[in-house]
């Protein structure tokens, strides 16, 4: 420190604060939100903290200063967190891409029924996108029940609205027979739920669980988090995480009761640095993006840093052959697709 200029000393102090903050967030996946709800909110800051520490690392490298060891050590300790933002995988061979069971998950934001976008052709564009990708199984969240064109390529389907009067809900479309299906309503939410479909794939049967966990009443937008309302925002976010914890326990019940191997997919409204994510992984599920993804895993349109809240979780006995995230502007979410070997 003695050989540092005053400006570098100040930067190293800042670096130390951000490094400690990032280290602390590594503990958050092990703390249930219902024990300390506000702590869970900090998991949303992990991508930003990783990026800041990476910038400090680059700065110290360029300056040829030993202070680079601090951000380097912190980033290496959280390597799994780092690769949840950006994954390095080799390009898949053509025969791998064309093999396996393809599953696509997409929160479609009601096909723009509430005019969040000025593009009136979004339903047609989504239908064309699905037809072009041609998945074997399609799971949709916020599916508007009036848009049936997207289902034309699928002879089997299960659609469930949260309420009988609701216009949107969850859907599973399949090229293979659905022999059993059901839904799970969350008492703590008026708009979120989960469904399952048992699907016979050739000589095997799998259970697909399509999930839409508790949404944020206020989206995580920096413009909203202003001084005069920050307390209300963070309190609301904390309660959202508590509700998600309760909902996930019910979702995992569908898995525990299943006689078949299971794939859980959908919009979890939470990051890979959360208790929710770790809980799913600890039950014996892989993250298809972590297995075979490549590049940024962003699935939500958040302009400040990459935010990944949509997942495909196959059981560990199911091999992930490939994974892709699509940067298409038809929703505030981006679709994800995995090819699986049963």
PDB file of C-alpha atoms in Angstrom, residues 6-175:
ATOM      1  CA  UNK A   6      -3.481   8.119  -3.206  1.00  0.00           C
ATOM      2  CA  UNK A   7      -5.904   7.448  -6.060  1.00  0.00           C
ATOM      3  CA  UNK A   8      -4.920   3.769  -6.186  1.00  0.00           C
ATOM      4  CA  UNK A   9      -5.242   3.545  -2.407  1.00  0.00           C
ATOM      5  CA  UNK A  10      -8.773   4.875  -2.696  1.00  0.00           C
ATOM      6  CA  UNK A  11      -9.568   2.386  -5.472  1.00  0.00           C
ATOM      7  CA  UNK A  12      -8.175  -0.487  -3.437  1.00  0.00           C
ATOM      8  CA  UNK A  13     -10.378   0.522  -0.523  1.00  0.00           C
ATOM      9  CA  UNK A  14     -13.393   0.440  -2.837  1.00  0.00           C
ATOM     10  CA  UNK A  15     -12.195  -2.858  -4.265  1.00  0.00           C
ATOM     11  CA  UNK A  16     -11.977  -4.290  -0.743  1.00  0.00           C
ATOM     12  CA  UNK A  17     -15.549  -3.238   0.032  1.00  0.00           C
ATOM     13  CA  UNK A  18     -16.918  -4.795  -3.157  1.00  0.00           C
ATOM     14  CA  UNK A  19     -14.823  -7.932  -2.614  1.00  0.00           C
ATOM     15  CA  UNK A  20     -16.204  -8.403   0.903  1.00  0.00           C
ATOM     16  CA  UNK A  21     -19.737  -7.812  -0.388  1.00  0.00           C
ATOM     17  CA  UNK A  22     -19.268 -10.460  -3.083  1.00  0.00           C
ATOM     18  CA  UNK A  23     -17.801 -12.918  -0.575  1.00  0.00           C
ATOM     19  CA  UNK A  24     -20.837 -12.420   1.646  1.00  0.00           C
ATOM     20  CA  UNK A  25     -23.240 -13.157  -1.202  1.00  0.00           C
ATOM     21  CA  UNK A  26     -21.637 -16.589  -1.588  1.00  0.00           C
ATOM     22  CA  UNK A  27     -23.377 -17.508   1.676  1.00  0.00           C
ATOM     23  CA  UNK A  28     -26.845 -16.373   0.580  1.00  0.00           C
ATOM     24  CA  UNK A  29     -27.880 -19.611  -1.212  1.00  0.00           C
ATOM     25  CA  UNK A  30     -27.640 -21.371   2.169  1.00  0.00           C
ATOM     26  CA  UNK A  31     -29.904 -18.945   4.031  1.00  0.00           C
ATOM     27  CA  UNK A  32     -33.659 -19.642   3.628  1.00  0.00           C
ATOM     28  CA  UNK A  33     -35.507 -16.412   2.773  1.00  0.00           C
ATOM     29  CA  UNK A  34     -38.074 -17.002   5.522  1.00  0.00           C
ATOM     30  CA  UNK A  35     -35.311 -16.579   8.123  1.00  0.00           C
ATOM     31  CA  UNK A  36     -34.098 -13.200   6.815  1.00  0.00           C
ATOM     32  CA  UNK A  37     -36.013 -11.978   3.786  1.00  0.00           C
ATOM     33  CA  UNK A  38     -34.017  -8.814   3.109  1.00  0.00           C
ATOM     34  CA  UNK A  39     -30.741 -10.736   2.890  1.00  0.00           C
ATOM     35  CA  UNK A  40     -32.195 -12.768   0.032  1.00  0.00           C
ATOM     36  CA  UNK A  41     -32.610  -9.572  -1.986  1.00  0.00           C
ATOM     37  CA  UNK A  42     -28.834  -9.198  -2.068  1.00  0.00           C
ATOM     38  CA  UNK A  43     -28.611 -12.208  -4.393  1.00  0.00           C
ATOM     39  CA  UNK A  44     -29.881  -9.919  -7.167  1.00  0.00           C
ATOM     40  CA  UNK A  45     -26.703  -7.860  -6.874  1.00  0.00           C
ATOM     41  CA  UNK A  46     -24.295 -10.757  -7.510  1.00  0.00           C
ATOM     42  CA  UNK A  47     -23.891 -10.209 -11.297  1.00  0.00           C
ATOM     43  CA  UNK A  48     -23.106  -6.539 -10.697  1.00  0.00           C
ATOM     44  CA  UNK A  49     -20.616  -7.369  -7.927  1.00  0.00           C
ATOM     45  CA  UNK A  50     -18.890  -9.927 -10.143  1.00  0.00           C
ATOM     46  CA  UNK A  51     -18.589  -7.407 -12.973  1.00  0.00           C
ATOM     47  CA  UNK A  52     -17.218  -4.722 -10.634  1.00  0.00           C
ATOM     48  CA  UNK A  53     -14.613  -7.085  -9.181  1.00  0.00           C
ATOM     49  CA  UNK A  54     -13.647  -8.195 -12.694  1.00  0.00           C
ATOM     50  CA  UNK A  55     -13.114  -4.549 -13.677  1.00  0.00           C
ATOM     51  CA  UNK A  56     -10.888  -4.049 -10.636  1.00  0.00           C
ATOM     52  CA  UNK A  57      -8.936  -7.184 -11.579  1.00  0.00           C
ATOM     53  CA  UNK A  58      -8.309  -5.870 -15.089  1.00  0.00           C
ATOM     54  CA  UNK A  59      -7.278  -2.492 -13.701  1.00  0.00           C
ATOM     55  CA  UNK A  60      -4.697  -3.984 -11.296  1.00  0.00           C
ATOM     56  CA  UNK A  61      -3.351  -6.266 -14.026  1.00  0.00           C
ATOM     57  CA  UNK A  62      -2.832  -3.295 -16.331  1.00  0.00           C
ATOM     58  CA  UNK A  63      -1.169  -1.423 -13.490  1.00  0.00           C
ATOM     59  CA  UNK A  64       1.006  -4.491 -12.686  1.00  0.00           C
ATOM     60  CA  UNK A  65       0.056  -4.237  -9.021  1.00  0.00           C
ATOM     61  CA  UNK A  66      -0.105  -7.112  -6.545  1.00  0.00           C
ATOM     62  CA  UNK A  67      -3.515  -5.803  -5.454  1.00  0.00           C
ATOM     63  CA  UNK A  68      -4.851  -7.905  -8.330  1.00  0.00           C
ATOM     64  CA  UNK A  69      -4.680 -10.865  -5.931  1.00  0.00           C
ATOM     65  CA  UNK A  70      -7.724  -9.621  -4.001  1.00  0.00           C
ATOM     66  CA  UNK A  71     -10.315  -9.583  -6.825  1.00  0.00           C
ATOM     67  CA  UNK A  72      -8.664 -12.636  -8.399  1.00  0.00           C
ATOM     68  CA  UNK A  73      -9.010 -14.659  -5.194  1.00  0.00           C
ATOM     69  CA  UNK A  74     -12.618 -13.572  -4.657  1.00  0.00           C
ATOM     70  CA  UNK A  75     -13.607 -14.424  -8.236  1.00  0.00           C
ATOM     71  CA  UNK A  76     -11.856 -17.801  -8.101  1.00  0.00           C
ATOM     72  CA  UNK A  77     -13.600 -18.654  -4.829  1.00  0.00           C
ATOM     73  CA  UNK A  78     -16.904 -17.992  -6.550  1.00  0.00           C
ATOM     74  CA  UNK A  79     -16.032 -19.559  -9.888  1.00  0.00           C
ATOM     75  CA  UNK A  80     -19.413 -21.309 -10.109  1.00  0.00           C
ATOM     76  CA  UNK A  81     -21.077 -17.934  -9.633  1.00  0.00           C
ATOM     77  CA  UNK A  82     -18.930 -16.400 -12.370  1.00  0.00           C
ATOM     78  CA  UNK A  83     -19.855 -19.134 -14.853  1.00  0.00           C
ATOM     79  CA  UNK A  84     -23.527 -18.517 -14.102  1.00  0.00           C
ATOM     80  CA  UNK A  85     -23.083 -15.208 -15.944  1.00  0.00           C
ATOM     81  CA  UNK A  86     -20.874 -16.451 -18.756  1.00  0.00           C
ATOM     82  CA  UNK A  87     -20.375 -20.106 -19.626  1.00  0.00           C
ATOM     83  CA  UNK A  88     -17.522 -21.472 -21.709  1.00  0.00           C
ATOM     84  CA  UNK A  89     -18.461 -24.529 -23.771  1.00  0.00           C
ATOM     85  CA  UNK A  90     -17.178 -25.962 -27.019  1.00  0.00           C
ATOM     86  CA  UNK A  91     -19.530 -25.687 -30.041  1.00  0.00           C
ATOM     87  CA  UNK A  92     -21.703 -28.765 -30.432  1.00  0.00           C
ATOM     88  CA  UNK A  93     -21.188 -31.149 -33.310  1.00  0.00           C
ATOM     89  CA  UNK A  94     -24.009 -31.257 -35.859  1.00  0.00           C
ATOM     90  CA  UNK A  95     -24.942 -34.830 -34.956  1.00  0.00           C
ATOM     91  CA  UNK A  96     -25.302 -33.816 -31.290  1.00  0.00           C
ATOM     92  CA  UNK A  97     -27.464 -30.815 -32.163  1.00  0.00           C
ATOM     93  CA  UNK A  98     -29.790 -33.029 -34.180  1.00  0.00           C
ATOM     94  CA  UNK A  99     -30.055 -35.732 -31.530  1.00  0.00           C
ATOM     95  CA  UNK A 100     -31.840 -36.090 -28.222  1.00  0.00           C
ATOM     96  CA  UNK A 101     -35.147 -34.816 -26.908  1.00  0.00           C
ATOM     97  CA  UNK A 102     -35.473 -31.067 -27.510  1.00  0.00           C
ATOM     98  CA  UNK A 103     -37.280 -29.027 -24.850  1.00  0.00           C
ATOM     99  CA  UNK A 104     -37.977 -25.301 -25.115  1.00  0.00           C
ATOM    100  CA  UNK A 105     -39.170 -23.046 -22.281  1.00  0.00           C
ATOM    101  CA  UNK A 106     -40.544 -19.555 -22.856  1.00  0.00           C
ATOM    102  CA  UNK A 107     -42.337 -16.911 -20.792  1.00  0.00           C
ATOM    103  CA  UNK A 108     -44.225 -15.276 -23.619  1.00  0.00           C
ATOM    104  CA  UNK A 109     -45.818 -12.356 -21.714  1.00  0.00           C
ATOM    105  CA  UNK A 110     -49.339 -13.130 -22.925  1.00  0.00           C
ATOM    106  CA  UNK A 111     -48.344 -12.774 -26.591  1.00  0.00           C
ATOM    107  CA  UNK A 112     -48.467  -8.988 -26.152  1.00  0.00           C
ATOM    108  CA  UNK A 113     -52.185  -9.005 -25.361  1.00  0.00           C
ATOM    109  CA  UNK A 114     -51.728  -6.038 -23.018  1.00  0.00           C
ATOM    110  CA  UNK A 115     -49.790  -4.048 -25.623  1.00  0.00           C
ATOM    111  CA  UNK A 116     -46.461  -3.739 -23.787  1.00  0.00           C
ATOM    112  CA  UNK A 117     -44.936  -3.564 -27.273  1.00  0.00           C
ATOM    113  CA  UNK A 118     -46.086  -1.570 -30.287  1.00  0.00           C
ATOM    114  CA  UNK A 119     -45.338  -4.578 -32.497  1.00  0.00           C
ATOM    115  CA  UNK A 120     -48.781  -6.026 -33.285  1.00  0.00           C
ATOM    116  CA  UNK A 121     -47.294  -9.016 -35.093  1.00  0.00           C
ATOM    117  CA  UNK A 122     -45.714 -10.612 -32.008  1.00  0.00           C
ATOM    118  CA  UNK A 123     -48.153 -13.584 -31.934  1.00  0.00           C
ATOM    119  CA  UNK A 124     -47.302 -14.437 -35.549  1.00  0.00           C
ATOM    120  CA  UNK A 125     -43.572 -13.987 -34.920  1.00  0.00           C
ATOM    121  CA  UNK A 126     -43.665 -16.262 -31.877  1.00  0.00           C
ATOM    122  CA  UNK A 127     -45.558 -18.906 -33.833  1.00  0.00           C
ATOM    123  CA  UNK A 128     -42.967 -18.739 -36.620  1.00  0.00           C
ATOM    124  CA  UNK A 129     -40.125 -18.917 -34.107  1.00  0.00           C
ATOM    125  CA  UNK A 130     -41.561 -22.017 -32.437  1.00  0.00           C
ATOM    126  CA  UNK A 131     -42.187 -23.669 -35.804  1.00  0.00           C
ATOM    127  CA  UNK A 132     -38.624 -22.950 -36.895  1.00  0.00           C
ATOM    128  CA  UNK A 133     -37.053 -24.290 -33.694  1.00  0.00           C
ATOM    129  CA  UNK A 134     -39.430 -27.268 -33.770  1.00  0.00           C
ATOM    130  CA  UNK A 135     -38.958 -28.553 -30.192  1.00  0.00           C
ATOM    131  CA  UNK A 136     -40.311 -31.939 -29.144  1.00  0.00           C
ATOM    132  CA  UNK A 137     -41.731 -30.425 -25.960  1.00  0.00           C
ATOM    133  CA  UNK A 138     -42.670 -26.786 -25.368  1.00  0.00           C
ATOM    134  CA  UNK A 139     -43.298 -25.273 -21.937  1.00  0.00           C
ATOM    135  CA  UNK A 140     -44.844 -21.798 -21.854  1.00  0.00           C
ATOM    136  CA  UNK A 141     -45.440 -19.380 -19.012  1.00  0.00           C
ATOM    137  CA  UNK A 142     -47.938 -16.502 -19.222  1.00  0.00           C
ATOM    138  CA  UNK A 143     -49.526 -18.349 -22.123  1.00  0.00           C
ATOM    139  CA  UNK A 144     -52.558 -16.538 -23.516  1.00  0.00           C
ATOM    140  CA  UNK A 145     -55.251 -19.167 -24.061  1.00  0.00           C
ATOM    141  CA  UNK A 146     -56.530 -17.540 -27.243  1.00  0.00           C
ATOM    142  CA  UNK A 147     -53.269 -18.098 -29.135  1.00  0.00           C
ATOM    143  CA  UNK A 148     -53.645 -21.664 -30.378  1.00  0.00           C
ATOM    144  CA  UNK A 149     -51.646 -21.305 -33.604  1.00  0.00           C
ATOM    145  CA  UNK A 150     -48.456 -21.977 -31.666  1.00  0.00           C
ATOM    146  CA  UNK A 151     -49.834 -25.429 -30.813  1.00  0.00           C
ATOM    147  CA  UNK A 152     -50.414 -26.545 -34.399  1.00  0.00           C
ATOM    148  CA  UNK A 153     -47.234 -28.627 -34.502  1.00  0.00           C
ATOM    149  CA  UNK A 154     -48.065 -30.439 -31.273  1.00  0.00           C
ATOM    150  CA  UNK A 155     -50.777 -33.119 -31.176  1.00  0.00           C
ATOM    151  CA  UNK A 156     -50.751 -33.235 -27.368  1.00  0.00           C
ATOM    152  CA  UNK A 157     -51.155 -30.388 -24.903  1.00  0.00           C
ATOM    153  CA  UNK A 158     -52.068 -29.451 -21.356  1.00  0.00           C
ATOM    154  CA  UNK A 159     -53.089 -25.860 -20.577  1.00  0.00           C
ATOM    155  CA  UNK A 160     -54.052 -24.545 -17.155  1.00  0.00           C
ATOM    156  CA  UNK A 161     -55.128 -21.065 -16.168  1.00  0.00           C
ATOM    157  CA  UNK A 162     -54.664 -19.960 -12.575  1.00  0.00           C
ATOM    158  CA  UNK A 163     -58.408 -19.282 -12.419  1.00  0.00           C
ATOM    159  CA  UNK A 164     -61.231 -20.388 -14.680  1.00  0.00           C
ATOM    160  CA  UNK A 165     -61.863 -16.745 -15.562  1.00  0.00           C
ATOM    161  CA  UNK A 166     -58.192 -16.012 -16.285  1.00  0.00           C
ATOM    162  CA  UNK A 167     -56.999 -15.493 -19.847  1.00  0.00           C
ATOM    163  CA  UNK A 168     -53.461 -16.769 -19.365  1.00  0.00           C
ATOM    164  CA  UNK A 169     -51.580 -19.453 -17.480  1.00  0.00           C
ATOM    165  CA  UNK A 170     -49.157 -22.314 -18.096  1.00  0.00           C
ATOM    166  CA  UNK A 171     -48.995 -24.724 -21.017  1.00  0.00           C
ATOM    167  CA  UNK A 172     -47.112 -27.850 -22.055  1.00  0.00           C
ATOM    168  CA  UNK A 173     -47.201 -28.865 -25.727  1.00  0.00           C
ATOM    169  CA  UNK A 174     -45.772 -32.196 -26.838  1.00  0.00           C
ATOM    170  CA  UNK A 175     -45.180 -34.279 -29.946  1.00  0.00           C
TER     171      UNK A 175
END
